[in-house]
Amino acid sequence: MNELKILIEAEQYVRSILENDSSGHDWWHIHRVRSLARQIAAHEGADIFICELTALLHDVADDKLFENEEERLAELDDWLYKNDVEKDIREQIVAIIKTMSYKGGNNTPVESLEGKIVQDADRLDAIGAIGIARTFAYSGAKGQLMYDPSIAVREEMSKEEYRKGQSTAINHFYEKLLKLKSLMNTEYGKQLAEERHQYLEGFLNKFLEEWNA
Ligand code: ADP
Ligand code: NI
C-alpha cells in the first residue's frame, strides 16, 4: 500500500466531487480539516495516515450534500478498494465516515481514536473566524437571512428542519456552533476549541450589540 500515492489520488477524487460546492464544504474546507487532523493526530499519538485519508474523504457521502448516503458510502468503499487501501483500514474509514456527521447531535458516537480526531478537526473548522464565515456563506447559499429576531432560536431542531436549513445564520450559532466546544473528543482538540469558541461568543455579542444599537 503506497500511502503517499493514495493520499494524492484521494485529493483528486474529492476535488472532483466537491469542486463546485458553495455550501461550506468546498475543497478548502477539506484541506483545512486534513491539516487540523494531522496536527491533532500527532499530539494524540494516532495513526496519521488514517486520519489524513479519512479527513480528505469525510464529506463525500454527507446526506446534506447528496441524496443517497448509502449509495455514496458504497461508492467510497469501492474507491478505497480500487485504490489498494488495505481491507482493515478501508473498513475503519467507512465506519468513521458513516458515523461522524453532526445530524443535529443525534448520530451514534464515533468509536475509534482516528474517528474522534477527524470529527474534532471537522468541528474546529465550524467554529472560530472560519466557522463564522462558513455559516454566513452557507446561509446565503440556502437563501436564509443572516438574522431575524422574529424567528425563535430552537436549541433542538428536527433532522428535517436541519436539512432544509429553516433558520438564520445567527440562530445556527445557538443551534449548533456554541455546543461544539463541549462535544470535542480529544484533549488537544479541546484546547484548540477554547480560543475559537471565545471568538464566536465575542462576535455574537458585538453583532447583537450593533443590531440593537
Ligand atoms: P457536518 O459537516 O458536521 O455534518 P454541516 O454539514 O451541517 O456539518 O455543516 C457544515 C457547516 O455549514 C457548518 O459548520 C455551518 O457553518 C454551515 N451550516 C450548516 N447548517 C447550517 C444552517 N442551518 N445555517 C447556517 N449555517 C449552516
Ligand atoms: Ni466537513
Short mmCIF file of C-alpha atoms and ligand atoms in Angstrom, two decimals:
data_model
loop_
_atom_site.label_atom_id
_atom_site.label_comp_id
_atom_site.label_asym_id
_atom_site.label_seq_id
_atom_site.Cartn_x
_atom_site.Cartn_y
_atom_site.Cartn_z
CA MET A 1 0.00 0.00 0.00
CA ASN A 2 1.60 3.24 -1.19
CA GLU A 3 0.29 5.81 1.32
CA LEU A 4 1.52 8.90 -0.49
CA LYS A 5 0.01 7.78 -3.77
CA ILE A 6 -3.33 7.02 -2.09
CA LEU A 7 -3.42 10.49 -0.50
CA ILE A 8 -2.72 12.15 -3.84
CA GLU A 9 -5.42 10.07 -5.56
CA ALA A 10 -7.86 10.89 -2.74
CA GLU A 11 -7.22 14.61 -3.23
CA GLN A 12 -8.14 14.32 -6.91
CA TYR A 13 -11.21 12.25 -6.05
CA VAL A 14 -12.67 14.71 -3.51
CA ARG A 15 -11.80 17.69 -5.65
CA SER A 16 -13.81 16.19 -8.50
CA ILE A 17 -16.79 15.56 -6.20
CA LEU A 18 -16.88 18.78 -4.15
CA GLU A 19 -15.39 21.16 -6.70
CA ASN A 20 -18.43 23.38 -7.15
CA ASP A 21 -19.85 23.29 -3.64
CA SER A 22 -20.86 26.68 -2.25
CA SER A 23 -22.40 25.42 1.00
CA GLY A 24 -19.19 25.46 3.03
CA HIS A 25 -17.92 22.03 2.00
CA ASP A 26 -15.59 23.13 -0.75
CA TRP A 27 -12.10 21.78 -1.29
CA TRP A 28 -10.55 24.29 1.11
CA HIS A 29 -12.73 23.04 3.95
CA ILE A 30 -11.37 19.56 3.25
CA HIS A 31 -7.83 20.93 3.10
CA ARG A 32 -8.19 22.67 6.49
CA VAL A 33 -9.75 19.63 8.14
CA ARG A 34 -6.93 17.49 6.82
CA SER A 35 -4.28 19.74 8.27
CA LEU A 36 -6.08 20.05 11.65
CA ALA A 37 -6.50 16.25 11.74
CA ARG A 38 -2.76 15.79 11.14
CA GLN A 39 -1.93 18.17 13.98
CA ILE A 40 -4.30 16.53 16.44
CA ALA A 41 -3.15 13.03 15.40
CA ALA A 42 0.45 13.99 16.11
CA HIS A 43 -0.49 15.20 19.61
CA GLU A 44 -2.71 12.23 20.40
CA GLY A 45 -0.38 9.55 19.01
CA ALA A 46 -2.91 8.30 16.46
CA ASP A 47 -2.40 6.81 13.00
CA ILE A 48 -1.68 9.87 10.87
CA PHE A 49 -2.34 8.16 7.53
CA ILE A 50 -5.82 7.00 8.56
CA CYS A 51 -6.64 10.45 9.98
CA GLU A 52 -5.43 12.22 6.89
CA LEU A 53 -7.17 9.93 4.42
CA THR A 54 -10.42 9.98 6.40
CA ALA A 55 -10.27 13.77 6.66
CA LEU A 56 -9.86 14.01 2.89
CA LEU A 57 -12.85 11.74 2.29
CA HIS A 58 -15.11 12.75 5.18
CA ASP A 59 -17.66 14.75 3.19
CA VAL A 60 -18.07 12.57 0.09
CA ALA A 61 -21.17 10.83 1.44
CA ASP A 62 -22.74 13.57 3.60
CA ASP A 63 -26.53 13.30 3.47
CA LYS A 64 -26.86 17.09 3.42
CA LEU A 65 -24.91 17.21 0.18
CA PHE A 66 -26.09 14.05 -1.52
CA GLU A 67 -29.47 12.41 -1.93
CA ASN A 68 -28.47 8.84 -1.32
CA GLU A 69 -25.97 8.44 1.51
CA GLU A 70 -25.88 4.62 1.30
CA GLU A 71 -25.06 4.72 -2.38
CA ARG A 72 -22.31 7.26 -1.76
CA LEU A 73 -20.83 5.15 1.01
CA ALA A 74 -20.80 2.10 -1.26
CA GLU A 75 -19.04 4.18 -3.90
CA LEU A 76 -16.49 5.32 -1.34
CA ASP A 77 -15.85 1.73 -0.28
CA ASP A 78 -15.37 0.82 -3.91
CA TRP A 79 -12.96 3.70 -4.40
CA LEU A 80 -10.87 2.59 -1.41
CA TYR A 81 -10.82 -0.97 -2.71
CA LYS A 82 -9.74 0.09 -6.21
CA ASN A 83 -7.01 2.26 -4.77
CA ASP A 84 -5.48 -0.64 -2.85
CA VAL A 85 -6.34 0.54 0.66
CA GLU A 86 -5.98 -2.49 2.97
CA LYS A 87 -9.25 -4.13 3.98
CA ASP A 88 -8.86 -3.35 7.66
CA ILE A 89 -8.17 0.35 7.03
CA ARG A 90 -10.92 0.52 4.43
CA GLU A 91 -13.45 -0.77 6.94
CA GLN A 92 -12.25 1.64 9.61
CA ILE A 93 -12.56 4.63 7.26
CA VAL A 94 -16.04 3.75 6.04
CA ALA A 95 -17.22 3.18 9.63
CA ILE A 96 -15.89 6.58 10.71
CA ILE A 97 -17.44 8.49 7.81
CA LYS A 98 -20.77 6.78 8.36
CA THR A 99 -20.99 7.90 11.99
CA MET A 100 -19.23 11.23 12.04
CA SER A 101 -21.66 13.74 10.55
CA TYR A 102 -23.39 16.02 13.08
CA LYS A 103 -27.08 15.22 12.34
CA GLY A 104 -28.35 17.67 14.95
CA GLY A 105 -26.18 15.96 17.58
CA ASN A 106 -28.23 12.73 17.33
CA ASN A 107 -25.82 10.47 15.50
CA THR A 108 -24.15 7.40 17.06
CA PRO A 109 -20.86 8.37 18.74
CA VAL A 110 -17.65 7.78 16.83
CA GLU A 111 -15.67 4.87 18.32
CA SER A 112 -12.08 4.90 17.10
CA LEU A 113 -9.40 7.41 18.13
CA GLU A 114 -8.83 8.28 14.46
CA GLY A 115 -12.56 8.90 14.04
CA LYS A 116 -12.67 11.12 17.10
CA ILE A 117 -9.77 13.12 15.73
CA VAL A 118 -11.29 13.71 12.30
CA GLN A 119 -14.58 14.65 13.93
CA ASP A 120 -12.75 17.15 16.16
CA ALA A 121 -10.96 18.61 13.14
CA ASP A 122 -14.27 18.98 11.27
CA ARG A 123 -15.84 20.64 14.32
CA LEU A 124 -12.94 23.05 14.73
CA ASP A 125 -13.49 24.22 11.17
CA ALA A 126 -17.10 25.01 12.15
CA ILE A 127 -16.07 27.45 14.92
CA GLY A 128 -13.72 30.43 15.20
CA ALA A 129 -13.37 33.03 12.45
CA ILE A 130 -13.56 30.40 9.72
CA GLY A 131 -16.65 28.87 11.28
CA ILE A 132 -18.37 32.26 11.29
CA ALA A 133 -17.50 32.87 7.64
CA ARG A 134 -18.73 29.41 6.63
CA THR A 135 -22.02 29.88 8.43
CA PHE A 136 -22.81 33.12 6.60
CA ALA A 137 -21.70 31.60 3.29
CA TYR A 138 -23.94 28.57 3.89
CA SER A 139 -26.90 30.72 4.89
CA GLY A 140 -26.51 32.86 1.78
CA ALA A 141 -26.33 29.77 -0.41
CA LYS A 142 -29.55 28.43 1.18
CA GLY A 143 -31.36 31.78 0.94
CA GLN A 144 -31.57 32.22 4.72
CA LEU A 145 -31.41 35.62 6.37
CA MET A 146 -28.34 36.44 8.42
CA TYR A 147 -30.61 37.23 11.33
CA ASP A 148 -34.31 37.67 12.08
CA PRO A 149 -35.28 38.37 15.67
CA SER A 150 -38.81 37.09 14.95
CA ILE A 151 -37.50 33.59 14.18
CA ALA A 152 -37.16 31.94 17.56
CA VAL A 153 -33.93 30.18 18.42
CA ARG A 154 -34.56 26.49 18.99
CA GLU A 155 -31.74 24.59 20.54
CA GLU A 156 -33.14 21.35 19.21
CA MET A 157 -34.02 21.05 15.54
CA SER A 158 -35.56 18.04 13.84
CA LYS A 159 -33.49 16.31 11.18
CA GLU A 160 -35.88 17.58 8.53
CA GLU A 161 -35.68 21.20 9.69
CA TYR A 162 -31.94 20.89 9.95
CA ARG A 163 -31.78 19.55 6.42
CA LYS A 164 -33.91 22.31 4.99
CA GLY A 165 -31.99 24.98 6.88
CA GLN A 166 -35.13 26.75 8.14
CA SER A 167 -33.30 29.16 10.32
CA THR A 168 -30.88 32.10 10.17
CA ALA A 169 -27.11 32.33 10.30
CA ILE A 170 -27.19 33.79 13.81
CA ASN A 171 -29.62 31.13 15.04
CA HIS A 172 -27.23 28.46 13.79
CA PHE A 173 -24.74 29.60 16.43
CA TYR A 174 -27.23 28.57 19.12
CA GLU A 175 -28.50 25.51 17.30
CA LYS A 176 -25.05 24.07 16.79
CA LEU A 177 -21.86 26.13 16.87
CA LEU A 178 -21.86 27.07 20.55
CA LYS A 179 -22.37 23.43 21.51
CA LEU A 180 -19.36 22.11 19.66
CA LYS A 181 -16.75 23.05 22.26
CA SER A 182 -18.25 20.71 24.81
CA LEU A 183 -18.56 17.92 22.24
CA MET A 184 -14.84 17.81 21.47
CA ASN A 185 -13.39 14.31 21.89
CA THR A 186 -9.64 14.79 22.30
CA GLU A 187 -7.61 16.81 24.78
CA TYR A 188 -5.71 18.69 22.10
CA GLY A 189 -8.96 19.29 20.20
CA LYS A 190 -10.47 20.81 23.33
CA GLN A 191 -7.51 23.15 23.69
CA LEU A 192 -7.86 24.33 20.10
CA ALA A 193 -11.62 24.73 20.50
CA GLU A 194 -11.30 27.02 23.53
CA GLU A 195 -9.97 30.08 21.69
CA ARG A 196 -12.23 29.56 18.69
CA HIS A 197 -15.25 29.30 20.98
CA GLN A 198 -14.39 32.57 22.71
CA TYR A 199 -14.12 34.20 19.31
CA LEU A 200 -17.67 33.04 18.48
CA GLU A 201 -19.01 34.48 21.72
CA GLY A 202 -17.24 37.80 21.20
CA PHE A 203 -18.61 38.02 17.65
CA LEU A 204 -22.17 37.24 18.76
CA ASN A 205 -22.05 39.86 21.49
CA LYS A 206 -20.84 42.51 19.08
CA PHE A 207 -23.35 41.52 16.41
CA LEU A 208 -26.31 41.74 18.79
CA GLU A 209 -24.99 44.93 20.35
CA GLU A 210 -24.82 46.61 16.95
CA TRP A 211 -28.19 45.15 15.93
CA ASN A 212 -29.82 46.64 18.99
CA ALA A 213 -28.00 49.96 18.85
P1 ADP B 1 -21.19 18.46 9.43
O1 ADP B 1 -20.16 18.51 8.34
O2 ADP B 1 -20.61 18.36 10.81
O3 ADP B 1 -22.31 17.49 9.16
P2 ADP B 1 -22.81 20.52 8.39
O4 ADP B 1 -22.60 19.93 7.07
O5 ADP B 1 -24.15 20.52 8.99
O6 ADP B 1 -21.81 19.89 9.43
O7 ADP B 1 -22.39 22.00 8.37
C1 ADP B 1 -21.19 22.46 7.84
C2 ADP B 1 -21.18 23.97 8.01
O8 ADP B 1 -22.23 24.57 7.25
C3 ADP B 1 -21.50 24.41 9.44
O9 ADP B 1 -20.36 24.41 10.22
C4 ADP B 1 -22.08 25.78 9.23
O10 ADP B 1 -21.06 26.73 9.04
C5 ADP B 1 -22.83 25.61 7.96
N1 ADP B 1 -24.24 25.28 8.24
C6 ADP B 1 -24.81 24.06 8.32
N2 ADP B 1 -26.13 24.14 8.60
C7 ADP B 1 -26.41 25.46 8.70
C8 ADP B 1 -27.60 26.23 8.95
N3 ADP B 1 -28.78 25.67 9.15
N4 ADP B 1 -27.48 27.57 8.99
C9 ADP B 1 -26.29 28.18 8.78
N5 ADP B 1 -25.14 27.52 8.52
C10 ADP B 1 -25.19 26.18 8.48
NI NI B 2 -16.69 18.61 6.92
#
